Coordinates of C-alpha atoms and ligand atoms in Angstrom, one line a residue:
M1 CA 65.3 12.4 -31.4
S2 CA 65.8 15.8 -32.9
E3 CA 67.1 16.1 -36.4
A4 CA 69.4 18.8 -35.2
V5 CA 72.0 16.3 -34.0
N6 CA 73.8 14.3 -36.5
T7 CA 74.8 11.2 -34.6
D8 CA 77.1 10.1 -37.4
D9 CA 79.3 13.1 -36.9
P10 CA 82.7 11.6 -35.8
R11 CA 83.4 14.5 -33.4
L12 CA 80.0 14.1 -31.7
K13 CA 80.6 10.3 -31.4
E14 CA 84.0 11.0 -29.8
L15 CA 82.4 13.5 -27.4
H16 CA 79.8 11.0 -26.4
R17 CA 82.4 8.4 -25.8
I18 CA 84.4 10.6 -23.6
M19 CA 81.4 11.8 -21.7
A20 CA 80.2 8.2 -21.1
E21 CA 83.6 7.3 -19.8
N22 CA 83.3 10.1 -17.3
S23 CA 79.7 9.4 -16.2
L24 CA 78.4 12.4 -18.2
A25 CA 75.6 12.5 -20.8
G26 CA 74.4 15.3 -23.1
H27 CA 70.9 16.7 -22.5
W28 CA 70.3 16.0 -26.2
Q29 CA 71.1 12.3 -25.9
P30 CA 68.2 9.9 -25.5
R31 CA 67.8 8.1 -22.2
Q32 CA 68.8 4.5 -22.1
P33 CA 65.7 2.4 -21.8
A34 CA 64.7 2.6 -18.1
P35 CA 63.9 -0.5 -16.2
E36 CA 60.2 -0.5 -15.4
L37 CA 58.3 -2.1 -12.6
R38 CA 55.7 -4.6 -14.0
S39 CA 52.7 -6.3 -12.6
H40 CA 53.6 -9.9 -11.8
L41 CA 52.1 -12.9 -10.2
W42 CA 54.2 -15.6 -8.6
R43 CA 52.3 -18.9 -8.1
W44 CA 52.9 -20.5 -4.8
P45 CA 53.5 -24.1 -6.1
V46 CA 56.4 -22.8 -8.2
I47 CA 57.9 -20.8 -5.4
Y48 CA 57.4 -23.7 -3.0
S49 CA 59.1 -26.3 -5.2
C50 CA 62.1 -24.1 -5.8
L51 CA 62.3 -23.3 -2.1
M52 CA 62.1 -27.0 -1.1
E53 CA 64.7 -27.9 -3.7
S54 CA 66.9 -25.2 -2.3
G55 CA 66.4 -26.9 1.1
E56 CA 68.1 -30.0 -0.4
V57 CA 70.9 -28.4 -2.3
V58 CA 71.7 -25.3 -0.3
K59 CA 72.9 -25.9 3.2
L60 CA 72.4 -23.0 5.5
G61 CA 76.0 -23.1 6.8
H62 CA 77.3 -22.9 3.2
I63 CA 75.5 -19.7 2.3
D64 CA 77.8 -16.7 1.9
E65 CA 78.8 -14.8 5.0
A66 CA 76.7 -11.7 4.4
A67 CA 73.3 -13.4 4.5
K68 CA 73.3 -16.9 5.9
R69 CA 69.7 -17.1 5.0
R70 CA 68.0 -19.5 2.6
T71 CA 65.6 -17.3 0.7
V72 CA 64.2 -17.4 -2.8
Q73 CA 64.0 -13.8 -4.0
L74 CA 61.0 -12.6 -6.0
V75 CA 62.5 -10.6 -8.8
N76 CA 60.3 -8.2 -10.7
P77 CA 60.7 -9.0 -14.4
G78 CA 61.2 -5.3 -15.1
L79 CA 63.8 -4.9 -12.4
T80 CA 66.2 -7.8 -13.0
A81 CA 69.2 -5.5 -12.8
F82 CA 68.3 -4.8 -9.2
K83 CA 66.9 -8.2 -8.3
S84 CA 64.1 -6.3 -6.4
T85 CA 60.4 -6.8 -6.2
T86 CA 59.4 -3.1 -6.4
R87 CA 61.7 -0.2 -6.7
T88 CA 61.9 0.1 -2.9
I89 CA 61.2 -3.5 -1.7
Q90 CA 63.0 -6.7 -2.0
M91 CA 60.9 -9.7 -1.1
S92 CA 61.8 -13.2 -0.6
V93 CA 60.5 -16.5 0.8
Q94 CA 62.6 -18.1 3.5
L95 CA 62.9 -21.7 4.6
V96 CA 64.2 -22.9 7.9
K97 CA 64.2 -26.6 8.3
P98 CA 63.8 -28.5 11.6
G99 CA 67.0 -28.2 13.6
E100 CA 68.4 -25.3 11.5
R101 CA 69.4 -21.9 12.8
A102 CA 70.0 -18.7 10.8
E103 CA 72.8 -16.8 12.5
C104 CA 72.4 -13.6 14.4
H105 CA 73.1 -10.4 12.5
R106 CA 71.7 -6.9 12.0
H107 CA 71.5 -4.4 9.2
T108 CA 70.2 -1.0 8.4
A109 CA 67.6 -2.5 6.1
A110 CA 64.4 -3.3 8.0
A111 CA 62.5 -6.5 7.5
L112 CA 59.0 -7.8 7.9
R113 CA 58.1 -11.5 8.1
F114 CA 54.7 -13.0 7.3
V115 CA 54.5 -16.7 8.2
V116 CA 53.2 -18.9 5.5
E117 CA 53.7 -22.4 6.8
G118 CA 54.8 -24.1 9.9
D119 CA 54.4 -23.6 13.6
G120 CA 56.9 -23.3 16.4
A121 CA 60.0 -21.9 14.8
Y122 CA 61.3 -18.7 16.4
T123 CA 62.7 -15.3 15.6
A124 CA 64.6 -13.4 18.2
V125 CA 64.7 -9.6 17.9
D126 CA 66.9 -7.4 20.2
G127 CA 66.8 -9.7 23.2
E128 CA 63.4 -11.3 22.9
R129 CA 62.3 -14.4 21.2
T130 CA 58.9 -15.0 19.6
T131 CA 57.5 -18.4 18.5
M132 CA 55.8 -18.0 15.2
A133 CA 52.6 -19.4 13.8
E134 CA 50.9 -19.1 10.4
G135 CA 49.8 -15.6 9.5
D136 CA 51.8 -13.9 12.2
F137 CA 53.3 -10.6 11.2
V138 CA 56.8 -10.1 12.7
I139 CA 59.0 -7.1 12.4
T140 CA 62.7 -6.7 12.5
P141 CA 63.2 -2.9 12.5
H142 CA 66.4 -1.5 11.1
W143 CA 69.6 -2.3 13.1
T144 CA 67.9 -4.8 15.4
W145 CA 69.8 -8.0 16.1
H146 CA 67.9 -11.0 14.7
D147 CA 68.3 -14.7 14.4
H148 CA 65.9 -17.5 13.5
G149 CA 65.8 -21.1 14.5
N150 CA 63.5 -24.1 14.1
E151 CA 63.2 -26.4 17.0
S152 CA 59.9 -27.8 15.8
D153 CA 59.6 -30.9 13.6
R154 CA 58.1 -29.1 10.6
A155 CA 59.7 -26.9 8.0
M156 CA 59.0 -23.2 8.6
I157 CA 58.4 -20.9 5.7
W158 CA 57.8 -17.2 5.8
L159 CA 57.8 -14.2 3.5
D160 CA 60.5 -11.6 4.0
G161 CA 59.9 -8.0 2.9
L162 CA 63.0 -5.7 3.2
D163 CA 63.5 -2.1 2.3
I164 CA 67.0 -2.9 0.9
P165 CA 66.6 -1.0 -2.4
M166 CA 65.6 2.1 -0.5
V167 CA 68.5 1.9 1.9
Q168 CA 70.9 1.2 -1.0
M169 CA 69.6 4.1 -2.9
L170 CA 70.4 6.3 0.0
D171 CA 73.9 4.7 0.3
A172 CA 73.1 3.9 4.0
S173 CA 73.8 0.2 4.1
F174 CA 75.5 -1.3 7.1
A175 CA 75.5 -4.8 8.3
E176 CA 77.2 -6.7 11.0
R177 CA 77.3 -10.3 12.4
L178 CA 77.1 -11.1 16.1
G179 CA 79.4 -14.1 15.5
E180 CA 76.9 -16.4 17.2
N181 CA 73.9 -18.4 16.0
R182 CA 71.8 -17.1 18.9
Q183 CA 71.7 -13.8 20.6
P184 CA 71.5 -13.4 24.4
L185 CA 68.0 -13.1 25.5
S186 CA 67.1 -10.3 28.0
R187 CA 63.4 -10.5 28.1
P188 CA 61.0 -13.5 28.4
E189 CA 58.9 -14.5 25.4
G190 CA 55.7 -12.5 25.1
D191 CA 57.1 -9.5 27.1
S192 CA 56.7 -6.9 24.3
L193 CA 53.2 -7.9 23.5
A194 CA 52.2 -7.9 27.2
R195 CA 53.6 -4.5 27.8
Y196 CA 52.6 -2.7 24.6
G197 CA 50.0 -4.8 22.8
Q198 CA 47.1 -4.5 25.3
G199 CA 45.9 -1.0 24.9
L200 CA 48.2 0.0 27.8
L201 CA 51.7 1.5 27.9
P202 CA 54.2 1.6 30.7
V203 CA 53.5 5.0 32.4
D204 CA 56.9 6.5 31.7
H205 CA 57.3 5.1 28.2
E206 CA 58.8 7.7 25.9
P207 CA 57.4 7.9 22.4
G208 CA 59.7 8.6 19.6
A209 CA 61.3 5.3 18.7
P210 CA 61.0 4.8 14.9
A211 CA 59.4 1.4 15.1
S212 CA 56.7 -0.4 17.1
P213 CA 57.8 -2.0 20.4
V214 CA 55.4 -4.9 19.5
F215 CA 57.3 -7.1 17.1
N216 CA 54.9 -10.1 16.7
Y217 CA 51.3 -9.3 15.7
P218 CA 49.7 -12.8 16.0
Y219 CA 47.4 -13.8 13.2
A220 CA 44.8 -15.1 15.7
R221 CA 44.3 -11.5 16.9
S222 CA 44.4 -9.8 13.6
R223 CA 42.0 -12.3 12.1
E224 CA 39.6 -11.9 15.0
A225 CA 39.7 -8.1 14.6
L226 CA 38.6 -8.5 11.0
E227 CA 35.8 -10.9 12.0
A228 CA 34.6 -8.5 14.7
M229 CA 34.5 -5.7 12.2
R230 CA 32.6 -7.8 9.8
R231 CA 29.8 -8.1 12.2
R232 CA 29.2 -4.3 12.5
E233 CA 31.2 -2.4 9.9
A234 CA 30.1 -1.5 6.4
W235 CA 32.4 -2.9 3.6
D236 CA 34.6 -0.2 2.1
P237 CA 33.9 -0.2 -1.7
C238 CA 37.6 -0.1 -2.5
H239 CA 39.1 -2.3 0.2
G240 CA 36.4 -4.5 1.8
L241 CA 37.7 -4.4 5.4
K242 CA 41.4 -3.3 5.6
L243 CA 43.5 -2.9 8.7
R244 CA 46.9 -1.3 9.0
Y245 CA 49.6 -2.8 11.3
A246 CA 50.2 0.1 13.7
N247 CA 52.7 1.2 16.3
P248 CA 50.6 1.3 19.5
V249 CA 52.7 4.1 20.9
D250 CA 51.9 6.7 18.3
G251 CA 49.4 5.1 16.0
G252 CA 51.7 5.3 13.0
H253 CA 52.8 2.4 10.9
A254 CA 54.6 -0.4 12.6
M255 CA 57.9 0.5 10.9
P256 CA 59.1 3.8 9.5
T257 CA 59.9 2.5 6.0
I258 CA 57.4 -0.3 5.2
A259 CA 53.6 -0.1 5.7
A260 CA 51.7 -3.4 6.0
H261 CA 48.0 -4.2 5.8
L262 CA 45.6 -7.1 6.3
Q263 CA 42.3 -7.1 4.4
L264 CA 39.2 -9.2 4.2
L265 CA 37.1 -9.6 1.1
P266 CA 33.9 -11.6 1.5
A267 CA 32.9 -14.2 -1.1
G268 CA 31.4 -12.5 -4.2
F269 CA 32.6 -9.0 -3.3
E270 CA 34.0 -6.9 -6.1
T271 CA 36.0 -3.8 -5.2
A272 CA 35.6 -0.4 -6.9
S273 CA 38.7 0.6 -8.8
Y274 CA 41.4 2.1 -6.6
R275 CA 44.9 3.4 -7.2
A276 CA 47.6 4.8 -5.1
T277 CA 51.2 5.9 -5.6
D278 CA 52.7 3.0 -3.7
A279 CA 53.6 -0.1 -5.6
A280 CA 52.3 -2.9 -3.4
V281 CA 53.0 -6.6 -2.9
F282 CA 50.0 -8.7 -2.1
A283 CA 50.2 -12.2 -0.6
V284 CA 47.1 -14.3 -0.5
V285 CA 46.6 -15.6 3.1
E286 CA 43.2 -17.3 2.6
G287 CA 40.8 -17.9 -0.3
S288 CA 40.8 -17.3 -4.0
G289 CA 39.8 -14.6 -6.4
E290 CA 40.9 -12.3 -9.1
T291 CA 42.6 -8.9 -9.3
R292 CA 42.6 -6.6 -12.3
I293 CA 45.5 -4.2 -12.5
G294 CA 45.1 -1.4 -15.0
D295 CA 43.5 -2.3 -18.3
E296 CA 45.6 -5.2 -19.3
T297 CA 46.4 -7.5 -16.4
V298 CA 44.1 -10.0 -14.7
F299 CA 45.5 -12.3 -12.1
S300 CA 43.6 -15.2 -10.8
W301 CA 44.9 -16.1 -7.4
G302 CA 44.7 -18.8 -4.7
P303 CA 46.2 -19.4 -1.3
R304 CA 49.8 -18.2 -0.9
D305 CA 50.1 -16.8 -4.4
I306 CA 51.9 -13.5 -4.4
F307 CA 51.5 -10.6 -6.8
V308 CA 52.9 -7.1 -7.3
A309 CA 50.9 -4.1 -8.5
P310 CA 52.8 -1.0 -9.8
S311 CA 52.1 2.5 -8.6
W312 CA 49.0 4.3 -9.9
H313 CA 47.4 1.4 -11.7
G314 CA 43.7 0.9 -10.9
L315 CA 43.2 -2.2 -8.8
R316 CA 40.0 -4.2 -8.7
H317 CA 39.8 -7.2 -6.5
S318 CA 37.0 -9.8 -6.7
A319 CA 36.7 -12.6 -4.2
R320 CA 35.5 -16.0 -5.2
T321 CA 35.5 -17.2 -1.7
D322 CA 36.1 -15.3 1.5
A323 CA 39.6 -14.0 1.1
V324 CA 42.3 -12.5 3.2
L325 CA 45.1 -10.5 1.6
F326 CA 48.3 -9.4 3.3
S327 CA 50.0 -6.4 1.6
F328 CA 52.9 -4.1 2.0
S329 CA 54.6 -1.2 0.4
D330 CA 56.6 2.0 0.9
R331 CA 53.4 4.0 1.6
V332 CA 54.7 5.1 5.0
V333 CA 57.7 6.8 3.4
Q334 CA 55.6 8.5 0.8
E335 CA 53.2 9.8 3.4
K336 CA 56.0 11.3 5.5
L337 CA 57.4 13.0 2.4
G338 CA 54.0 14.3 1.4
L339 CA 54.0 12.3 -1.8
W340 CA 51.4 9.7 -1.2
R341 CA 48.1 10.1 -3.0
E342 CA 45.2 7.8 -3.8
D343 CA 42.3 7.9 -6.2
R344 CA 39.1 6.1 -5.1
G345 CA 36.8 4.9 -7.8
N346 CA 38.0 6.9 -10.8
A347 CA 40.9 4.8 -12.2
Ligands
1HN401 C1 67.9 -11.1 5.8 O1 68.8 -10.7 6.7 C2 66.9 -12.0 6.1 O2 67.2 -11.8 8.4 C3 66.0 -12.4 5.1 O3 66.0 -13.4 7.7 C4 66.1 -12.0 3.8 C5 67.4 -10.8 2.1 C6 68.4 -10.0 1.8 C7 69.3 -9.6 2.8 C8 69.2 -9.9 4.1 C9 66.7 -12.4 7.5 C10 67.2 -11.2 3.5 C11 68.1 -10.7 4.5

């Protein structure tokens, strides 16, 4: 810092003390070290063993009132004070064992799910249930009632991505419990996909809802879309083939605060360097490979590993086998605010 300020001066020390007590700081004072988002890779076997252990020692019914969810949170090593994964996203991995139910609640934070393991558990969102399978992308837009249950005989595990840090930053957090494990259902299963997910819309449907009316994007369809593209489409040098989960009503992102993508990289493919202003979380759905982040980090990944890449660091993926990556970020918010930018091939 500048020599002009003598920090040993007792009067200055006293001034600093009083200012600190009153949430004030002098322009001349150095900033406290700021927490910093870091690149990080979480290996699936470690997450999995902690999650399964939590399944033994943490009973769903015993978890505190606010959450009643058994999730293991992925805490960015640079953001431990916030327990968040990026500055805007809190990500966790959730286990629902056979016979368990996660009670019905709603909150202003929005959530996405991406199913990692299991088949046949359900999530219900605002009056409709969906039975989930591996790779399904399910959304729980802000303030929608949601509960989960597993009536199958296998454990069900999925990734949760929530915009909690963003909602908290805006001081707009609300939550409430229905007081029931299960919400009343008003539509048959599959209704939303049938109405809105076929390239058709009910004739009088009014656009303008902030989130997609489709709330389960089944993996079988998304994966088939990638395979169909692979037969005809040129590989994008930065992304391979990359699809965006879209709201069929307006073509925008599926939710107003979290953007999500699914991408295919063929065996042997190496992407050109790419950077964008959104810090992104990547979850490996299929295959193995390597990702370079900036000049210093190289992550070697396999199925179900999860990594986070900070904003504006050049990313280069290389696929050892055919690989599918699911990723999500706050890109949609940045786009709406005119902040989002990307740099193809120069980073
Ligand atoms: C939540 O409500 C769910 O509904 C998952 O499954 C993870 C993490 C923090 C706060 C609320 C869920 C969550 C959460």
